[in-house]
């Protein structure tokens, strides 16, 4: 029970960091693009390294032990690309104007406000839906990782949290443009982060009755795919968009180094 509570709290912290991004959007006079670029690159480095060095091998080990080397290897690879494909489909289904991973800066807060109430309602609902769809698999990934492998959990939570901060900016800025209300913009941004712990609970309740080493192995391989896609499709492009190519790569390298050291410390 203690492990469940800890895993849920970690997922909650990661998800609600969207509220931090919203506060930054309203407090900061301009976007600290260099900091965001390095932070997003760092987050991508953590997630890519831990996916290929820790999570994917853990899934492979469980599946080959249960299904044999050939069968386990095939299921692991299929699960990896299944997770990657799932998050890719979710991302593809969301129009770019409502996609919370589209880059927006704090400076956009000062642009003219939208006046069309119908468009305002659609923007609010679609933004909330977009965040929920993106964060559900992320929440399950964070939760299962924290539950099964505590040594991996903290860096993953930090990476997801960093990833969610600019997401909070991306959500709060257009809602503020549409409503003129910072309170509403913050509320939407903050509540959207709840999709991660909710997704974790729903996912866990659905798979708990059938949970065994094979299911764990499939989930771990799928989590690796989800994290790799998020890193390559969202974090790295965002890091370069906010800052410079080299800053993004420096952050990426630093994230990998920190993740490697943290894993070595637990051997």
Tab-separated table of C-alpha atoms in Angstrom:
chain	number	residue	atom	x	y	z
A	1	UNK	CA	0.000	0.000	0.000
A	2	UNK	CA	2.851	2.397	0.819
A	3	UNK	CA	4.353	1.803	-2.624
A	4	UNK	CA	0.999	2.610	-4.249
A	5	UNK	CA	0.709	5.872	-2.313
A	6	UNK	CA	4.282	6.902	-3.134
A	7	UNK	CA	3.814	6.060	-6.827
A	8	UNK	CA	0.563	8.047	-6.941
A	9	UNK	CA	2.120	11.077	-5.194
A	10	UNK	CA	5.042	11.038	-7.633
A	11	UNK	CA	2.635	10.941	-10.565
A	12	UNK	CA	0.576	13.758	-9.031
A	13	UNK	CA	3.676	15.942	-8.612
A	14	UNK	CA	4.717	15.342	-12.215
A	15	UNK	CA	1.245	16.091	-13.560
A	16	UNK	CA	0.527	19.232	-11.561
A	17	UNK	CA	3.765	20.877	-12.689
A	18	UNK	CA	1.632	22.255	-15.556
A	19	UNK	CA	0.492	24.775	-12.943
A	20	UNK	CA	4.088	25.945	-12.562
A	21	UNK	CA	4.197	26.662	-16.287
A	22	UNK	CA	0.967	28.623	-16.021
A	23	UNK	CA	2.358	30.748	-13.178
A	24	UNK	CA	5.519	31.405	-15.163
A	25	UNK	CA	3.384	32.597	-18.075
A	26	UNK	CA	1.715	35.207	-15.867
A	27	UNK	CA	4.638	36.260	-13.665
A	28	UNK	CA	7.528	36.343	-16.145
A	29	UNK	CA	7.826	39.373	-18.400
A	30	UNK	CA	9.528	37.325	-21.088
A	31	UNK	CA	10.292	33.702	-21.792
A	32	UNK	CA	13.684	32.497	-20.556
A	33	UNK	CA	14.297	30.609	-23.779
A	34	UNK	CA	17.807	29.433	-22.952
A	35	UNK	CA	16.695	27.926	-19.658
A	36	UNK	CA	13.718	26.212	-21.304
A	37	UNK	CA	15.881	24.917	-24.132
A	38	UNK	CA	18.425	23.346	-21.782
A	39	UNK	CA	15.702	22.014	-19.448
A	40	UNK	CA	13.724	20.387	-22.251
A	41	UNK	CA	16.885	18.879	-23.726
A	42	UNK	CA	17.808	17.632	-20.247
A	43	UNK	CA	14.393	16.034	-19.855
A	44	UNK	CA	14.725	14.328	-23.241
A	45	UNK	CA	18.156	12.987	-22.286
A	46	UNK	CA	16.833	11.493	-19.053
A	47	UNK	CA	13.887	9.844	-20.787
A	48	UNK	CA	15.799	8.476	-23.780
A	49	UNK	CA	18.629	7.072	-21.661
A	50	UNK	CA	16.407	5.454	-19.060
A	51	UNK	CA	14.149	4.029	-21.787
A	52	UNK	CA	16.924	2.185	-23.600
A	53	UNK	CA	19.237	1.379	-20.685
A	54	UNK	CA	16.796	0.493	-17.906
A	55	UNK	CA	13.115	0.223	-18.892
A	56	UNK	CA	13.374	-1.613	-22.244
A	57	UNK	CA	15.912	-4.158	-20.905
A	58	UNK	CA	13.745	-4.725	-17.815
A	59	UNK	CA	10.753	-5.489	-20.027
A	60	UNK	CA	12.889	-7.721	-22.254
A	61	UNK	CA	14.213	-9.629	-19.257
A	62	UNK	CA	10.748	-10.297	-17.866
A	63	UNK	CA	9.313	-11.395	-21.210
A	64	UNK	CA	12.196	-13.643	-22.257
A	65	UNK	CA	12.110	-15.323	-18.867
A	66	UNK	CA	8.391	-16.069	-19.251
A	67	UNK	CA	8.098	-16.608	-23.018
A	68	UNK	CA	11.575	-17.745	-24.028
A	69	UNK	CA	14.273	-15.783	-25.826
A	70	UNK	CA	12.645	-15.719	-29.263
A	71	UNK	CA	9.037	-15.159	-28.167
A	72	UNK	CA	9.986	-12.692	-25.452
A	73	UNK	CA	12.158	-10.675	-27.811
A	74	UNK	CA	9.386	-10.427	-30.390
A	75	UNK	CA	6.783	-9.369	-27.811
A	76	UNK	CA	9.177	-6.787	-26.353
A	77	UNK	CA	9.860	-5.170	-29.719
A	78	UNK	CA	6.182	-5.206	-30.693
A	79	UNK	CA	5.243	-3.663	-27.324
A	80	UNK	CA	7.887	-0.955	-27.718
A	81	UNK	CA	6.591	0.103	-31.117
A	82	UNK	CA	3.021	-0.349	-29.897
A	83	UNK	CA	3.619	2.230	-27.165
A	84	UNK	CA	5.339	4.519	-29.641
A	85	UNK	CA	2.476	4.101	-32.094
A	86	UNK	CA	-0.186	4.755	-29.441
A	87	UNK	CA	1.199	8.130	-28.436
A	88	UNK	CA	1.845	8.985	-32.102
A	89	UNK	CA	-1.813	8.303	-32.973
A	90	UNK	CA	-3.012	10.406	-30.032
A	91	UNK	CA	-0.743	13.240	-31.149
A	92	UNK	CA	-1.929	12.956	-34.753
A	93	UNK	CA	-5.623	13.096	-33.820
A	94	UNK	CA	-5.274	16.471	-32.099
A	95	UNK	CA	-5.310	19.554	-34.383
A	96	UNK	CA	-2.140	21.617	-34.135
A	97	UNK	CA	-3.966	24.720	-32.915
A	98	UNK	CA	-5.241	22.828	-29.857
A	99	UNK	CA	-2.173	20.657	-29.371
A	100	UNK	CA	-0.612	21.592	-25.999
A	101	UNK	CA	2.823	20.712	-27.320
A	102	UNK	CA	2.756	23.458	-29.936
A	103	UNK	CA	5.292	26.103	-28.937
A	104	UNK	CA	3.986	29.311	-27.369
A	105	UNK	CA	5.863	32.031	-25.514
A	106	UNK	CA	4.962	34.157	-22.515
A	107	UNK	CA	5.071	37.206	-24.804
A	108	UNK	CA	1.918	35.954	-26.564
A	109	UNK	CA	-0.092	36.838	-23.446
A	110	UNK	CA	-0.151	40.465	-24.563
A	111	UNK	CA	-1.713	39.727	-27.964
A	112	UNK	CA	-5.348	40.784	-28.660
A	113	UNK	CA	-8.006	38.650	-27.018
A	114	UNK	CA	-10.427	36.449	-28.922
A	115	UNK	CA	-14.042	37.720	-28.983
A	116	UNK	CA	-15.915	34.757	-30.467
A	117	UNK	CA	-17.623	32.987	-27.543
A	118	UNK	CA	-18.256	29.845	-29.600
A	119	UNK	CA	-14.604	29.654	-30.562
A	120	UNK	CA	-13.665	30.353	-26.936
A	121	UNK	CA	-15.729	27.381	-25.699
A	122	UNK	CA	-14.293	25.091	-28.361
A	123	UNK	CA	-10.761	26.180	-27.530
A	124	UNK	CA	-11.268	25.524	-23.822
A	125	UNK	CA	-12.837	22.101	-24.291
A	126	UNK	CA	-10.393	20.972	-26.983
A	127	UNK	CA	-7.400	22.138	-24.967
A	128	UNK	CA	-8.606	20.233	-21.919
A	129	UNK	CA	-9.202	17.133	-24.051
A	130	UNK	CA	-5.814	17.425	-25.730
A	131	UNK	CA	-4.006	17.617	-22.404
A	132	UNK	CA	-5.966	14.690	-20.992
A	133	UNK	CA	-5.254	12.479	-24.003
A	134	UNK	CA	-1.542	13.261	-23.923
A	135	UNK	CA	-1.175	12.911	-20.174
A	136	UNK	CA	-3.073	9.657	-19.640
A	137	UNK	CA	-0.335	7.383	-21.043
A	138	UNK	CA	2.343	9.569	-19.463
A	139	UNK	CA	0.642	9.173	-16.085
A	140	UNK	CA	0.478	5.395	-16.387
A	141	UNK	CA	4.125	5.305	-17.459
A	142	UNK	CA	5.203	7.363	-14.446
A	143	UNK	CA	3.031	5.394	-12.030
A	144	UNK	CA	4.140	1.919	-13.132
A	145	UNK	CA	7.792	2.978	-13.192
A	146	UNK	CA	7.540	4.366	-9.658
A	147	UNK	CA	5.693	1.275	-8.464
A	148	UNK	CA	8.048	-1.285	-9.954
A	149	UNK	CA	11.442	0.421	-9.897
A	150	UNK	CA	11.923	3.208	-7.310
A	151	UNK	CA	15.514	3.862	-8.421
A	152	UNK	CA	14.216	4.896	-11.849
A	153	UNK	CA	11.152	6.767	-10.615
A	154	UNK	CA	12.632	10.030	-9.324
A	155	UNK	CA	14.525	10.982	-12.529
A	156	UNK	CA	11.466	10.054	-14.617
A	157	UNK	CA	9.196	12.176	-12.422
A	158	UNK	CA	11.640	15.082	-12.754
A	159	UNK	CA	11.776	14.636	-16.542
A	160	UNK	CA	7.980	14.508	-16.891
A	161	UNK	CA	7.647	17.544	-14.603
A	162	UNK	CA	10.109	19.565	-16.688
A	163	UNK	CA	8.241	18.482	-19.803
A	164	UNK	CA	4.927	19.635	-18.297
A	165	UNK	CA	6.114	23.143	-17.354
A	166	UNK	CA	6.215	24.520	-20.919
A	167	UNK	CA	3.064	22.508	-21.578
A	168	UNK	CA	1.399	24.586	-18.865
A	169	UNK	CA	2.549	27.740	-20.661
A	170	UNK	CA	1.193	26.394	-23.935
A	171	UNK	CA	-2.217	25.767	-22.379
A	172	UNK	CA	-2.614	28.899	-20.252
A	173	UNK	CA	-1.547	31.463	-22.859
A	174	UNK	CA	-4.202	30.707	-25.528
A	175	UNK	CA	-6.934	30.343	-22.892
A	176	UNK	CA	-5.965	33.725	-21.460
A	177	UNK	CA	-6.058	35.155	-24.978
A	178	UNK	CA	-9.567	33.780	-25.435
A	179	UNK	CA	-11.062	34.717	-22.034
A	180	UNK	CA	-8.970	37.562	-20.655
A	181	UNK	CA	-8.999	35.743	-17.311
A	182	UNK	CA	-5.747	34.644	-15.707
A	183	UNK	CA	-7.757	32.729	-13.109
A	184	UNK	CA	-9.482	30.601	-15.744
A	185	UNK	CA	-6.255	30.079	-17.660
A	186	UNK	CA	-4.458	28.895	-14.522
A	187	UNK	CA	-7.385	26.677	-13.530
A	188	UNK	CA	-7.477	24.933	-16.924
A	189	UNK	CA	-3.714	24.501	-16.931
A	190	UNK	CA	-3.559	23.216	-13.348
A	191	UNK	CA	-6.503	20.849	-13.674
A	192	UNK	CA	-5.221	19.463	-16.976
A	193	UNK	CA	-2.279	18.058	-15.050
A	194	UNK	CA	-4.695	15.903	-13.044
A	195	UNK	CA	-5.055	13.734	-16.161
A	196	UNK	CA	-1.737	12.103	-15.282
A	197	UNK	CA	-2.632	10.737	-11.815
A	198	UNK	CA	-6.184	9.970	-12.994
A	199	UNK	CA	-4.804	8.126	-16.000
A	200	UNK	CA	-2.459	6.245	-13.715
A	201	UNK	CA	-5.282	5.126	-11.419
A	202	UNK	CA	-7.622	4.131	-14.249
A	203	UNK	CA	-4.875	2.267	-16.076
A	204	UNK	CA	-3.767	0.493	-12.918
A	205	UNK	CA	-7.298	-0.550	-11.971
A	206	UNK	CA	-7.840	-1.970	-15.459
A	207	UNK	CA	-4.630	-4.000	-15.583
A	208	UNK	CA	-4.333	-4.956	-11.890
A	209	UNK	CA	-6.621	-8.044	-12.159
A	210	UNK	CA	-4.467	-9.501	-14.954
A	211	UNK	CA	-1.102	-8.281	-13.683
A	212	UNK	CA	1.775	-10.749	-13.970
A	213	UNK	CA	5.363	-10.687	-15.225
A	214	UNK	CA	4.282	-10.912	-18.879
A	215	UNK	CA	1.941	-7.921	-18.514
A	216	UNK	CA	4.612	-6.005	-16.588
A	217	UNK	CA	7.117	-6.743	-19.347
A	218	UNK	CA	4.730	-5.544	-22.063
A	219	UNK	CA	3.958	-2.369	-20.112
A	220	UNK	CA	7.634	-1.594	-19.562
A	221	UNK	CA	8.461	-2.042	-23.244
A	222	UNK	CA	5.470	0.129	-24.197
A	223	UNK	CA	6.521	2.784	-21.662
A	224	UNK	CA	9.955	2.892	-23.292
A	225	UNK	CA	8.294	3.512	-26.659
A	226	UNK	CA	6.049	6.248	-25.251
A	227	UNK	CA	8.992	8.038	-23.643
A	228	UNK	CA	11.170	7.842	-26.737
A	229	UNK	CA	8.395	9.292	-28.892
A	230	UNK	CA	7.721	12.121	-26.421
A	231	UNK	CA	11.424	12.934	-26.353
A	232	UNK	CA	11.954	12.918	-30.124
A	233	UNK	CA	8.632	14.417	-31.212
A	234	UNK	CA	8.027	16.964	-28.458
A	235	UNK	CA	10.937	17.678	-26.138
A	236	UNK	CA	13.857	17.997	-28.563
A	237	UNK	CA	11.957	20.015	-31.204
A	238	UNK	CA	10.636	22.273	-28.434
A	239	UNK	CA	14.138	22.660	-26.997
A	240	UNK	CA	15.467	23.791	-30.379
A	241	UNK	CA	12.457	26.029	-30.995
A	242	UNK	CA	12.902	27.813	-27.683
A	243	UNK	CA	16.669	28.158	-27.886
A	244	UNK	CA	19.631	26.977	-29.903
A	245	UNK	CA	20.569	23.593	-31.313
A	246	UNK	CA	23.698	23.278	-29.189
A	247	UNK	CA	21.905	24.263	-25.984
A	248	UNK	CA	19.365	21.498	-26.585
A	249	UNK	CA	22.151	18.954	-27.156
A	250	UNK	CA	24.068	20.133	-24.077
A	251	UNK	CA	20.914	19.658	-22.028
A	252	UNK	CA	20.328	16.253	-23.628
A	253	UNK	CA	23.863	15.129	-22.772
A	254	UNK	CA	23.603	16.424	-19.201
A	255	UNK	CA	20.325	14.532	-18.745
A	256	UNK	CA	21.897	11.300	-19.965
A	257	UNK	CA	24.932	11.764	-17.709
A	258	UNK	CA	22.794	12.419	-14.629
A	259	UNK	CA	20.547	9.444	-15.415
A	260	UNK	CA	23.571	7.174	-15.918
A	261	UNK	CA	25.140	8.263	-12.619
A	262	UNK	CA	21.880	7.860	-10.710
A	263	UNK	CA	21.478	4.292	-12.041
A	264	UNK	CA	25.096	3.410	-11.211
A	265	UNK	CA	24.630	4.612	-7.634
A	266	UNK	CA	21.929	1.964	-7.097
A	267	UNK	CA	24.009	-0.999	-8.315
